[in-house]
């Protein structure tokens, strides 16, 4: 009996020693980050990357783990990727997504394609300056991951792998040095790698493919390129190559209340300027065929409804963009525009193994 | 003044139990306790000292709290400070605690223009809301005369129109108390009752006061936490409060001093309450009394507007009973006294706008 007890205790002791999960002194692990240079088409703008958070292989790999790890949510049931699915260009097909507490978000999950270029603020209302700041928000948001930083940091610091990954990415010496800003930096690095520039539209531009007749007509109307075709006025805001000018506009999607306000004041909530009321970030149209439903609250369920909205000129509002006005487009024009929008779908983006769930690949 | 502690039979009973218990406990390993010197000032305090850090867990849009290097926040310190804050032991006749004039349900004010101390005599200024004090770098009280919360907490105990006690006596009472010595040990690691001092008591009170943080109003929920949208009326109110130089919108200019997220800039201003011919004529000199600068006469702390609907009456002397009276005062635009804040200018609000 006694013998048994001893051997069990010994076993437990050996087990504890053997899988002692957290390296106390991380400085013995090598810190030799490898800088990562993003490959983008030569005529694209250069991505604004903060000098205190250069892209490294290690940082991006860590950010990718964090992005796909439900450890960031209160009850470990949701990760960033729960509402940003790669297969849907990092959206989730919901008008408003539900967080871990079952509360619905106020706005639709936006696509993360080329999000690294967004230098004029993030979120639909632009309330944060950069990806580093943005990444801090969903963790605490009660309608999203509903967690808190002390809980998340405890889990990360006690984790068998994360302290080592943080050491390799950010040169920390102890696991206690991991903080929320460091996590946000890693998440930002990963998101900056989410580039989409290989749609049929790009291949046509590079001379690798020809557009069909319908695509060509849609393209011409989109860019107001031909006098003989109607102008759809899309490209004033959805400019090539990102298919967004990154600005905030009122596109007339909301109706004013009797008191002259919008239910969701959008940008005005962030800027405090009542003349920003009803303005939202112009979303990218890259992969737009994958990111239904549309608009900041997913009000429109398909591209046909979107086109109908713009043809109607939207609701009145004194700050509605001058480019949103009644359009004279035939049924054929509308269909050709939608056909053109499908050429912005980038299958190499949604299939890129570097953007997928790292835990799945490990299986 | 000597203490007039009324021993109820129950309290007496408790004390007897306690003595009996401690006798029993200490009987075996130690010499018998000398009852006549109990508790001895030089006796070791029983209990552990293993303080746990206090985590504010503030949302990222709030500023970081200002914590003095010599008074780090601990859970034990906060717990002790809370006991002291609510304990009338700090007053001369055990009738009034800090909480007597700082009621939680009124955002730690007391609904009085000026409050009465233990003697029934009234102070000259209104009890201040204790909200988000951890973010104030500019001194405490209406006139900012205490540089820190620790220094501030010393004063009401000995103010004869507040708790009217003296600290030496408070220290005596705390040292012989059945719970406080162990609580002080848990918070500050003291070993003997004689090391229990007023400096440690105010440190604990300051720690507790730094935890009184308000960041979950409807404003925070809507603007910061995005839990819903502002109503029509609230949108108009936000515009009136924050916006300047917009045509067709009256701009009261509230947010010059009461800005987001604290709704105070923690400065001292003359907001144009009193018409005086000469700066020396203010009935209450306010800030000027602290620094002897005549241009600071009539200046008082800009109070936070968080929970303002709960903290009537208003102004440093509680002269206005309602928020309507406050808005009437501001819209009249002050009296043109030389050191009035330049943002005090007349404006016109409709009754509807005032209601926002």
XYZ file of C-alpha atoms in Angstrom:
719
model
C 0.000 0.000 0.000
C 2.671 2.406 1.047
C 4.810 1.420 -1.871
C 1.986 2.210 -4.260
C 1.410 5.582 -2.716
C 5.057 6.417 -3.102
C 5.243 5.422 -6.688
C 2.138 7.407 -7.505
C 3.607 10.472 -5.872
C 6.840 9.914 -7.721
C 4.962 9.594 -10.978
C 3.097 12.815 -10.364
C 6.344 14.543 -9.511
C 8.077 13.290 -12.613
C 5.100 14.268 -14.737
C 5.065 17.746 -13.295
C 8.772 18.125 -13.907
C 8.565 16.725 -17.387
C 5.754 18.919 -18.652
C 6.560 21.953 -16.586
C 4.787 24.171 -19.058
C 6.310 27.562 -18.614
C 9.926 28.376 -19.032
C 10.706 30.832 -16.247
C 13.739 32.400 -17.848
C 12.996 33.053 -21.474
C 16.276 34.766 -22.255
C 17.882 31.393 -22.979
C 15.653 31.096 -26.034
C 17.180 32.701 -29.081
C 15.782 36.034 -30.238
C 16.620 36.406 -33.906
C 13.602 37.808 -35.702
C 13.481 37.605 -39.455
C 12.109 40.709 -41.138
C 9.217 40.113 -43.472
C 8.867 42.128 -46.653
C 5.391 42.130 -48.111
C 5.154 41.382 -51.784
C 2.722 43.757 -53.427
C 2.237 44.794 -57.043
C 4.736 47.491 -58.112
C 2.059 50.099 -58.790
C 0.482 49.739 -55.350
C 1.039 52.262 -52.585
C 3.463 51.348 -49.838
C 1.811 50.134 -46.677
C 2.089 52.403 -43.649
C 3.843 50.270 -41.032
C 4.595 51.861 -37.656
C 8.315 52.085 -36.957
C 7.857 50.462 -33.554
C 6.184 47.384 -34.989
C 8.104 46.142 -38.031
C 6.795 42.975 -39.653
C 8.711 39.851 -38.684
C 8.079 36.196 -39.471
C 7.855 35.521 -35.748
C 5.464 38.395 -35.064
C 3.165 37.428 -37.920
C 3.145 33.775 -36.852
C 2.272 34.802 -33.294
C -0.428 37.167 -34.503
C -1.924 34.411 -36.584
C -2.090 32.111 -33.543
C -3.778 34.820 -31.506
C -6.203 35.609 -34.319
C -7.401 32.007 -34.418
C -7.246 31.259 -30.680
C -10.480 31.407 -28.635
C -8.255 31.983 -25.587
C -8.981 35.681 -26.151
C -12.668 35.304 -25.350
C -14.283 35.147 -21.935
C -15.373 31.520 -22.159
C -12.870 30.328 -24.779
C -15.582 29.828 -27.386
C -14.802 32.532 -29.953
C -11.742 33.940 -31.623
C -11.246 36.873 -33.980
C -11.701 34.352 -36.769
C -15.220 33.478 -35.588
C -16.520 36.653 -37.225
C -13.727 37.017 -39.770
C -13.703 33.816 -41.836
C -11.028 33.519 -44.466
C -13.428 31.723 -46.818
C -15.639 34.847 -46.810
C -12.761 37.320 -47.210
C -12.726 37.612 -43.408
C -16.395 38.439 -42.958
C -19.065 36.116 -41.539
C -22.201 36.366 -43.705
C -24.099 37.928 -40.793
C -25.751 41.324 -40.746
C -24.701 41.657 -37.112
C -22.566 39.024 -35.437
C -23.207 37.596 -31.990
C -20.487 37.627 -29.351
C -19.838 35.083 -26.628
C -22.560 36.521 -24.387
C -25.107 36.186 -27.181
C -25.272 39.958 -27.639
C -25.495 41.173 -31.205
C -22.958 43.663 -32.493
C -24.253 46.970 -33.758
C -22.566 46.709 -37.134
C -21.501 44.121 -39.665
C -18.079 42.452 -39.495
C -15.969 44.181 -42.180
C -13.614 42.399 -44.577
C -9.945 42.418 -43.595
C -8.607 42.323 -47.163
C -5.749 44.849 -47.475
C -6.641 46.258 -44.071
C -2.980 47.170 -43.529
C -3.444 50.103 -45.882
C -6.167 51.702 -43.782
C -4.318 54.772 -42.594
C -7.458 56.863 -41.975
C -8.812 54.949 -39.025
C -10.472 51.585 -38.546
C -13.942 50.302 -37.709
C -16.947 51.537 -39.677
C -16.773 54.848 -37.823
C -12.989 55.225 -37.808
C -12.827 55.440 -34.057
C -9.317 54.049 -33.788
C -6.170 55.218 -35.485
C -4.359 52.012 -36.375
C -4.538 48.237 -36.295
C -2.617 48.117 -33.027
C -5.309 50.143 -31.286
C -8.117 48.381 -33.105
C -6.988 44.952 -31.996
C -7.460 45.910 -28.340
C -11.171 46.582 -28.722
C -12.966 43.305 -29.545
C -11.344 41.495 -26.607
C -13.150 43.680 -24.086
C -16.257 44.465 -26.099
C -19.252 42.873 -24.349
C -20.839 42.196 -27.718
C -17.756 40.419 -29.003
C -15.222 38.416 -26.987
C -16.418 40.002 -23.697
C -13.205 39.199 -21.874
C -10.842 41.357 -19.849
C -7.137 41.827 -20.084
C -6.168 40.408 -16.722
C -7.915 37.151 -17.610
C -6.453 36.998 -21.103
C -2.947 37.864 -19.951
C -3.086 35.265 -17.182
C -4.011 32.605 -19.728
C -1.376 33.702 -22.227
C 1.386 34.021 -19.638
C 0.655 30.552 -18.229
C 0.368 28.979 -21.662
C 2.951 26.369 -22.721
C 3.683 27.987 -26.110
C 2.796 31.655 -26.090
C 5.592 32.941 -23.798
C 8.134 31.337 -26.126
C 6.433 32.808 -29.191
C 6.408 36.263 -27.564
C 10.088 35.847 -26.720
C 10.880 35.097 -30.351
C 8.767 37.962 -31.662
C 9.353 40.697 -29.101
C 12.500 39.814 -27.136
C 10.814 39.529 -23.738
C 12.807 38.034 -20.893
C 9.987 36.920 -18.632
C 6.494 35.783 -19.421
C 5.140 38.520 -17.132
C 6.358 41.049 -19.701
C 3.582 40.015 -22.106
C 0.980 42.758 -22.185
C -2.043 43.742 -24.192
C -0.095 46.140 -26.413
C 2.295 43.385 -27.396
C -0.645 41.144 -28.276
C -2.157 43.937 -30.336
C 1.142 44.410 -32.154
C 1.257 40.754 -33.138
C -2.378 40.785 -34.267
C -1.683 43.912 -36.313
C 1.333 42.290 -37.953
C -0.688 39.272 -39.033
C -3.499 41.431 -40.375
C -1.048 43.498 -42.443
C -0.146 40.337 -44.360
C -3.770 39.831 -45.482
C -3.254 41.123 -49.008
C -5.607 40.567 -51.889
C -4.384 41.630 -55.333
C -4.919 38.593 -57.487
C -8.517 38.845 -58.599
C -9.564 38.425 -62.221
C -9.555 42.229 -62.390
C -5.837 42.265 -61.537
C -5.085 39.475 -63.966
C -6.866 41.425 -66.695
C -4.821 44.513 -65.775
C -1.627 42.498 -66.060
C -2.708 41.289 -69.477
C -3.023 37.675 -68.341
C -6.757 37.395 -68.987
C -9.425 39.017 -71.116
C -12.705 40.340 -69.722
C -15.959 39.097 -71.202
C -18.199 41.606 -72.944
C -20.414 41.950 -69.864
C -17.412 42.405 -67.562
C -15.984 45.044 -69.888
C -19.253 46.957 -69.965
C -19.516 46.732 -66.161
C -15.905 47.872 -65.796
C -16.530 50.902 -68.051
C -19.639 51.969 -66.143
C -17.905 51.431 -62.802
C -15.028 53.732 -63.760
C -17.179 56.194 -65.780
C -14.798 55.322 -68.624
C -16.975 55.508 -71.727
C -19.153 58.371 -72.876
C -21.560 56.053 -74.678
C -22.253 54.061 -71.520
C -24.027 55.370 -68.406
C -21.806 56.459 -65.549
C -22.410 54.515 -62.352
C -20.194 56.854 -60.298
C -18.835 53.955 -58.221
C -15.144 54.738 -58.559
C -15.304 58.185 -56.955
C -15.136 56.411 -53.638
C -14.220 52.844 -54.586
C -10.941 53.769 -56.194
C -8.428 51.414 -57.766
C -6.383 49.591 -56.491
C -7.902 49.160 -53.008
C -11.433 49.840 -54.249
C -11.902 52.228 -51.363
C -10.568 55.744 -50.903
C -10.544 54.998 -47.150
C -12.791 57.978 -46.469
C -16.025 58.307 -44.544
C -19.145 59.080 -46.533
C -22.867 59.201 -46.088
C -24.267 57.066 -48.903
C -27.896 57.740 -48.048
C -28.555 54.274 -46.659
C -30.236 55.549 -43.481
C -33.398 57.587 -43.223
C -33.330 60.694 -41.049
C -35.566 60.702 -37.977
C -38.184 63.417 -37.565
C -35.677 65.281 -35.392
C -33.085 65.163 -38.165
C -30.810 62.488 -36.697
C -29.616 59.101 -37.825
C -30.250 56.072 -35.667
C -26.594 55.127 -36.037
C -24.639 58.400 -36.258
C -21.526 56.502 -37.423
C -18.455 58.676 -37.765
C -20.063 61.423 -35.664
C -19.843 59.172 -32.607
C -16.102 59.011 -33.101
C -15.370 62.570 -34.209
C -17.984 64.406 -32.154
C -18.839 66.442 -35.234
C -22.595 66.370 -35.941
C -21.870 66.927 -39.632
C -20.226 63.507 -39.692
C -23.537 61.967 -38.717
C -24.509 59.085 -40.987
C -21.010 58.748 -42.437
C -19.273 55.367 -42.502
C -16.008 54.059 -43.855
C -16.153 53.395 -47.580
C -15.649 49.609 -47.665
C -13.359 47.902 -50.116
C -15.131 46.175 -52.990
C -12.400 43.580 -53.336
C -14.047 40.173 -52.786
C -17.378 41.958 -52.515
C -19.242 38.959 -53.924
C -18.160 37.033 -50.807
C -19.062 39.567 -48.150
C -22.873 39.731 -48.151
C -24.905 41.084 -46.470
C -23.932 44.644 -47.279
C -23.723 48.104 -45.664
C -22.631 48.918 -42.116
C -25.477 46.951 -40.575
C -25.948 44.373 -43.285
C -29.192 46.051 -44.349
C -28.952 44.799 -47.937
C -28.745 41.081 -48.503
C -27.330 40.912 -52.015
C -25.567 42.961 -54.696
C -28.805 43.422 -56.588
C -30.259 45.316 -53.629
C -27.051 47.354 -53.363
C -27.310 48.400 -56.992
C -31.003 49.207 -56.532
C -30.085 51.413 -53.590
C -27.561 53.415 -55.595
C -29.884 53.619 -58.603
C -32.562 55.111 -56.330
C -30.112 57.724 -55.035
C -30.711 56.747 -51.406
C -32.375 58.740 -48.672
C -32.052 62.495 -48.403
C -29.507 63.953 -46.001
C -27.602 67.225 -46.261
C -24.228 65.505 -45.992
C -24.966 62.653 -48.392
C -22.106 62.285 -50.847
C -22.672 64.290 -54.034
C -21.835 61.157 -55.984
C -24.843 59.340 -54.579
C -27.672 60.430 -56.840
C -30.348 58.852 -58.998
C -28.796 56.748 -61.742
C -30.277 55.847 -65.117
C -29.166 52.235 -65.386
C -30.986 49.571 -67.334
C -31.444 46.021 -66.042
C -28.604 44.979 -68.365
C -26.351 47.754 -67.030
C -27.042 46.632 -63.494
C -26.291 43.006 -64.264
C -23.088 43.931 -66.071
C -21.938 45.990 -63.101
C -22.552 43.026 -60.822
C -20.695 40.798 -63.274
C -17.778 43.196 -63.071
C -17.902 43.159 -59.249
C -17.456 39.374 -59.393
C -14.092 39.941 -61.091
C -12.882 41.428 -57.804
C -13.101 38.025 -56.100
C -9.632 36.742 -55.310
C -9.662 32.984 -54.778
C -5.944 32.903 -54.006
C -6.699 35.219 -51.057
C -9.325 32.997 -49.508
C -7.242 29.886 -50.149
C -3.858 31.254 -49.073
C -2.590 28.700 -46.527
C -0.632 31.421 -44.714
C -3.864 33.113 -43.676
C -5.619 30.020 -42.350
C -6.037 28.514 -38.909
C -2.536 27.535 -37.699
C -3.933 25.066 -35.176
C -5.799 23.191 -37.883
C -2.661 22.867 -40.013
C -0.812 21.406 -37.079
C -3.208 18.472 -36.801
C -11.882 65.927 23.791
C -12.128 62.487 25.298
C -14.005 59.642 23.753
C -17.511 58.843 24.751
C -17.806 55.337 23.462
C -21.073 53.816 24.513
C -20.538 50.201 25.345
C -23.655 48.270 24.576
C -24.105 45.051 26.514
C -23.576 43.139 23.316
C -20.286 44.837 22.608
C -19.183 44.107 26.162
C -20.120 40.509 25.703
C -18.138 40.359 22.496
C -15.132 41.781 24.168
C -15.319 39.234 26.969
C -15.568 36.425 24.454
C -12.627 37.852 22.639
C -10.470 38.076 25.727
C -11.454 34.584 26.707
C -10.672 33.350 23.251
C -7.297 34.972 23.087
C -6.505 33.617 26.536
C -7.397 30.158 25.385
C -5.442 30.455 22.195
C -2.331 31.778 23.792
C -2.520 29.569 26.842
C -0.374 26.705 25.662
C 2.664 28.074 23.915
C 3.002 31.432 25.641
C 3.027 32.988 29.015
C -0.361 34.081 30.286
C -1.597 37.307 28.740
C -1.327 40.285 30.990
C -4.861 41.554 30.930
C -4.045 44.940 32.403
C -1.854 45.993 29.506
C -3.952 44.423 26.828
C -3.456 45.101 24.092
C 0.157 45.996 24.666
C 1.439 48.520 22.194
C 4.670 46.594 21.750
C 2.960 43.241 21.415
C 3.360 41.509 18.041
C 0.258 41.602 15.857
C -1.046 38.212 14.899
C -1.754 37.651 11.224
C -0.132 37.459 7.866
C 1.326 40.050 5.525
C 0.975 38.908 1.927
C -0.548 41.812 0.054
C -2.128 41.179 -3.341
C -1.892 43.861 -5.999
C -5.123 45.695 -6.779
C -6.074 45.549 -10.443
C -8.032 48.542 -11.751
C -8.993 46.804 -14.991
C -9.876 50.115 -16.627
C -11.127 50.398 -20.168
C -8.447 51.597 -22.543
C -10.181 54.915 -23.170
C -9.712 56.061 -19.601
C -6.475 57.704 -18.486
C -4.117 55.708 -16.267
C -4.602 56.245 -12.524
C -2.063 58.328 -10.649
C -0.637 56.204 -7.825
C 2.041 57.629 -5.511
C 5.183 55.472 -5.483
C 5.046 55.149 -1.694
C 1.450 53.923 -1.613
C 0.938 51.131 -4.136
C -2.577 49.763 -4.425
C -3.223 46.459 -2.674
C -6.435 44.562 -2.078
C -5.707 44.601 1.651
C -5.056 48.346 1.653
C -8.288 49.022 -0.201
C -10.263 46.790 2.172
C -8.795 48.577 5.188
C -9.451 51.983 3.650
C -13.051 51.006 3.062
C -13.452 50.005 6.721
C -11.997 53.330 7.851
C -14.113 55.305 5.387
C -17.307 53.855 6.823
C -16.233 53.760 10.485
C -17.350 56.558 12.841
C -14.322 55.671 14.958
C -12.625 58.557 13.144
C -14.957 61.099 14.773
C -14.751 62.446 18.291
C -18.029 60.948 19.491
C -18.171 57.935 17.177
C -21.203 59.386 15.472
C -19.938 60.326 12.022
C -17.817 58.618 9.376
C -16.405 59.939 6.114
C -19.422 58.257 4.580
C -21.709 60.493 6.662
C -21.279 63.274 4.110
C -20.227 61.078 1.180
C -23.119 58.700 0.472
C -22.559 56.143 -2.238
C -26.135 56.448 -3.523
C -25.574 60.169 -4.158
C -22.260 59.592 -5.933
C -20.591 60.200 -2.559
C -22.206 63.562 -1.891
C -24.895 64.171 0.733
C -27.662 66.219 -0.871
C -26.835 69.210 1.336
C -25.686 72.671 0.304
C -23.278 72.560 3.206
C -22.904 69.628 5.571
C -23.054 69.427 9.351
C -20.232 67.941 11.401
C -20.630 66.167 14.718
C -21.376 69.401 16.538
C -24.208 70.260 14.186
C -22.271 73.218 12.868
C -22.266 73.607 9.088
C -19.225 73.821 6.882
C -18.893 76.570 4.293
C -18.681 74.433 1.201
C -20.607 71.565 -0.308
C -19.490 67.964 0.105
C -17.724 66.914 -3.107
C -18.503 63.859 -5.199
C -15.800 61.202 -4.806
C -15.641 60.057 -8.400
C -12.553 59.192 -10.426
C -10.261 60.847 -7.891
C -7.440 58.566 -9.008
C -7.092 60.663 -12.158
C -6.777 64.056 -10.495
C -3.216 65.400 -10.511
C -4.098 68.899 -9.313
C -4.814 68.802 -5.608
C -7.964 68.059 -3.651
C -10.793 70.020 -2.016
C -12.655 72.798 -3.825
C -9.555 74.964 -3.503
C -6.973 72.236 -4.143
C -5.191 72.797 -0.849
C -4.156 69.161 -0.381
C -1.639 67.897 -2.884
C -2.621 64.244 -2.508
C -5.543 62.142 -1.363
C -3.367 61.016 1.531
C -2.894 64.623 2.656
C -6.574 65.331 2.086
C -7.756 62.472 4.288
C -5.875 63.870 7.284
C -7.927 67.030 7.385
C -11.620 66.160 7.989
C -10.709 64.098 11.068
C -9.366 67.144 12.884
C -11.659 69.759 11.331
C -13.874 70.925 14.185
C -16.862 71.340 11.873
C -16.424 67.837 10.498
C -15.246 64.852 12.579
C -13.662 67.047 15.302
C -11.351 64.303 16.565
C -7.594 64.366 16.921
C -5.378 61.851 15.198
C -3.489 60.868 18.323
C -6.721 59.684 19.812
C -7.737 57.942 16.605
C -4.420 56.090 16.645
C -5.083 55.045 20.246
C -8.543 53.757 19.377
C -7.327 51.891 16.315
C -4.404 50.274 18.149
C -6.608 48.711 20.773
C -9.331 47.719 18.328
C -9.993 43.974 17.912
C -9.690 44.047 14.085
C -7.761 47.057 12.884
C -4.221 46.057 13.968
C -4.431 42.830 11.940
C -5.927 44.723 8.998
C -3.107 47.269 9.116
C -0.614 44.432 9.286
C -2.217 42.740 6.281
C -2.065 45.981 4.317
C 1.237 47.483 5.384
C 3.229 44.745 7.131
C 3.520 46.456 10.504
C 4.547 44.183 13.337
C 3.556 46.056 16.475
C 0.448 47.989 17.371
C 2.592 51.057 18.041
C 3.443 51.147 14.336
C -0.198 51.758 13.473
C -0.142 55.435 12.529
C -2.297 58.124 10.955
C 0.025 58.082 7.925
C -0.920 54.473 7.262
C -4.598 55.163 7.949
C -4.752 57.913 5.330
C -2.796 55.785 2.885
C -5.482 53.118 3.205
C -8.303 55.645 2.861
C -6.609 57.082 -0.211
C -6.304 53.607 -1.713
C -10.008 52.991 -1.203
C -10.911 56.372 -2.668
C -8.808 55.665 -5.752
C -11.018 52.653 -6.444
C -14.153 54.834 -6.666
C -14.258 54.865 -10.425
C -17.273 55.609 -12.548
C -16.990 54.484 -16.163
C -20.297 52.804 -16.850
C -22.839 55.580 -17.373
C -25.240 55.501 -20.293
C -22.809 57.878 -21.992
C -19.976 55.342 -21.640
C -22.196 52.486 -22.728
C -23.278 54.299 -25.872
C -20.193 56.253 -26.841
C -17.420 53.946 -25.670
C -18.920 50.479 -25.230
C -21.240 50.826 -28.239
C -24.182 49.284 -26.428
C -26.920 51.007 -28.399
C -27.202 54.388 -30.045
C -27.906 57.852 -28.645
C -31.548 58.908 -28.936
C -32.578 61.994 -30.895
C -32.633 64.034 -27.708
C -29.237 62.737 -26.603
C -27.716 63.439 -30.022
C -28.849 67.050 -29.767
C -27.543 67.261 -26.193
C -24.163 65.857 -27.236
C -23.934 68.452 -30.006
C -24.834 71.286 -27.630
C -22.415 70.089 -24.985
C -19.389 69.414 -27.157
C -19.685 71.436 -30.335
C -18.297 74.890 -30.960
C -18.743 77.346 -33.781
C -21.449 75.520 -35.636
C -24.041 77.677 -37.312
C -27.604 77.460 -36.083
C -26.526 75.553 -32.986
C -26.220 77.388 -29.703
C -22.921 76.541 -28.122
C -22.898 76.698 -24.366
C -19.283 75.515 -24.469
C -19.619 73.099 -21.547
C -16.863 70.820 -22.766
C -14.125 73.461 -22.557
C -13.786 72.529 -18.911
C -15.961 69.446 -18.555
C -14.486 67.249 -21.210
C -14.445 63.568 -21.968
C -13.838 61.107 -20.366
C -13.545 62.626 -16.878
C -15.909 65.535 -17.541
C -13.579 67.838 -15.664
C -10.194 69.260 -16.531
C -9.320 69.297 -12.813
C -8.401 72.966 -13.044
C -9.567 75.918 -10.939
C -11.798 78.522 -12.539
C -13.948 81.500 -11.713
C -17.173 80.512 -13.433
C -18.769 83.902 -12.940
C -21.046 83.167 -9.998
C -20.499 86.391 -8.055
C -20.405 90.021 -9.036
C -17.604 91.748 -7.177
C -16.103 95.153 -7.832
C -12.707 94.046 -6.634
C -11.076 90.615 -6.534
C -10.571 90.903 -2.792
C -14.305 91.076 -2.209
C -15.248 87.447 -2.827
C -16.962 86.091 0.265
C -15.057 82.840 -0.258
C -11.629 83.404 -1.784
C -11.355 79.760 -2.898
C -8.120 78.948 -4.687
C -6.730 82.391 -3.869
C -6.757 81.537 -0.173
C -4.419 78.609 -0.827
C -1.791 80.301 -2.967
C -2.304 83.960 -1.998
C -2.560 84.944 -5.618
C -5.248 87.585 -5.894
C -6.071 86.497 -9.437
C -7.023 83.099 -8.083
C -9.601 84.622 -5.759
C -13.052 83.270 -6.491
C -11.691 80.272 -8.349
C -12.810 76.753 -7.467
C -12.196 73.280 -8.782
C -14.063 72.378 -11.953
C -16.135 69.470 -10.634
C -16.771 66.328 -12.638
C -20.184 66.140 -14.277
C -20.257 62.374 -13.951
C -23.365 61.469 -11.922
C -24.200 65.169 -11.823
C -27.928 64.429 -11.708
C -27.312 62.796 -8.298
C -25.207 65.501 -6.684
C -27.587 68.439 -6.195
C -27.357 71.073 -4.887
C -24.698 72.553 -7.114
C -21.653 74.859 -6.984
C -19.038 74.996 -4.236
C -21.581 76.407 -1.803
C -24.572 74.435 -3.058
C -26.411 77.612 -4.065
C -28.346 76.053 -6.956
C -30.911 73.391 -6.213
C -31.407 72.106 -9.741
C -29.599 71.671 -13.057
C -32.052 74.159 -14.604
C -30.779 76.836 -12.224
C -27.214 75.923 -13.165
C -27.947 76.300 -16.893
C -29.738 79.604 -16.249
C -26.634 80.855 -14.457
C -24.298 79.850 -17.302
C -26.545 81.210 -20.030
C -26.574 84.593 -18.282
C -22.861 84.771 -18.990
C -21.302 85.776 -15.692
C -20.581 89.247 -14.367
C -17.502 90.353 -16.249
C -15.223 90.055 -13.216
C -11.630 90.323 -14.394
C -10.583 86.724 -13.719
C -13.732 85.062 -14.994
C -13.034 82.237 -17.363
C -13.290 83.519 -20.970
C -15.592 80.640 -21.836
C -18.252 82.074 -19.552
C -20.309 83.888 -22.180
C -24.015 84.396 -22.563
C -25.904 81.968 -24.779
C -29.512 81.196 -25.488
C -31.124 77.837 -25.064
C -34.692 76.907 -25.677
C -36.386 75.159 -22.780
C -36.235 72.018 -24.907
C -32.493 72.360 -25.468
C -31.936 72.916 -21.762
C -33.714 69.650 -21.073
C -31.275 67.637 -23.146
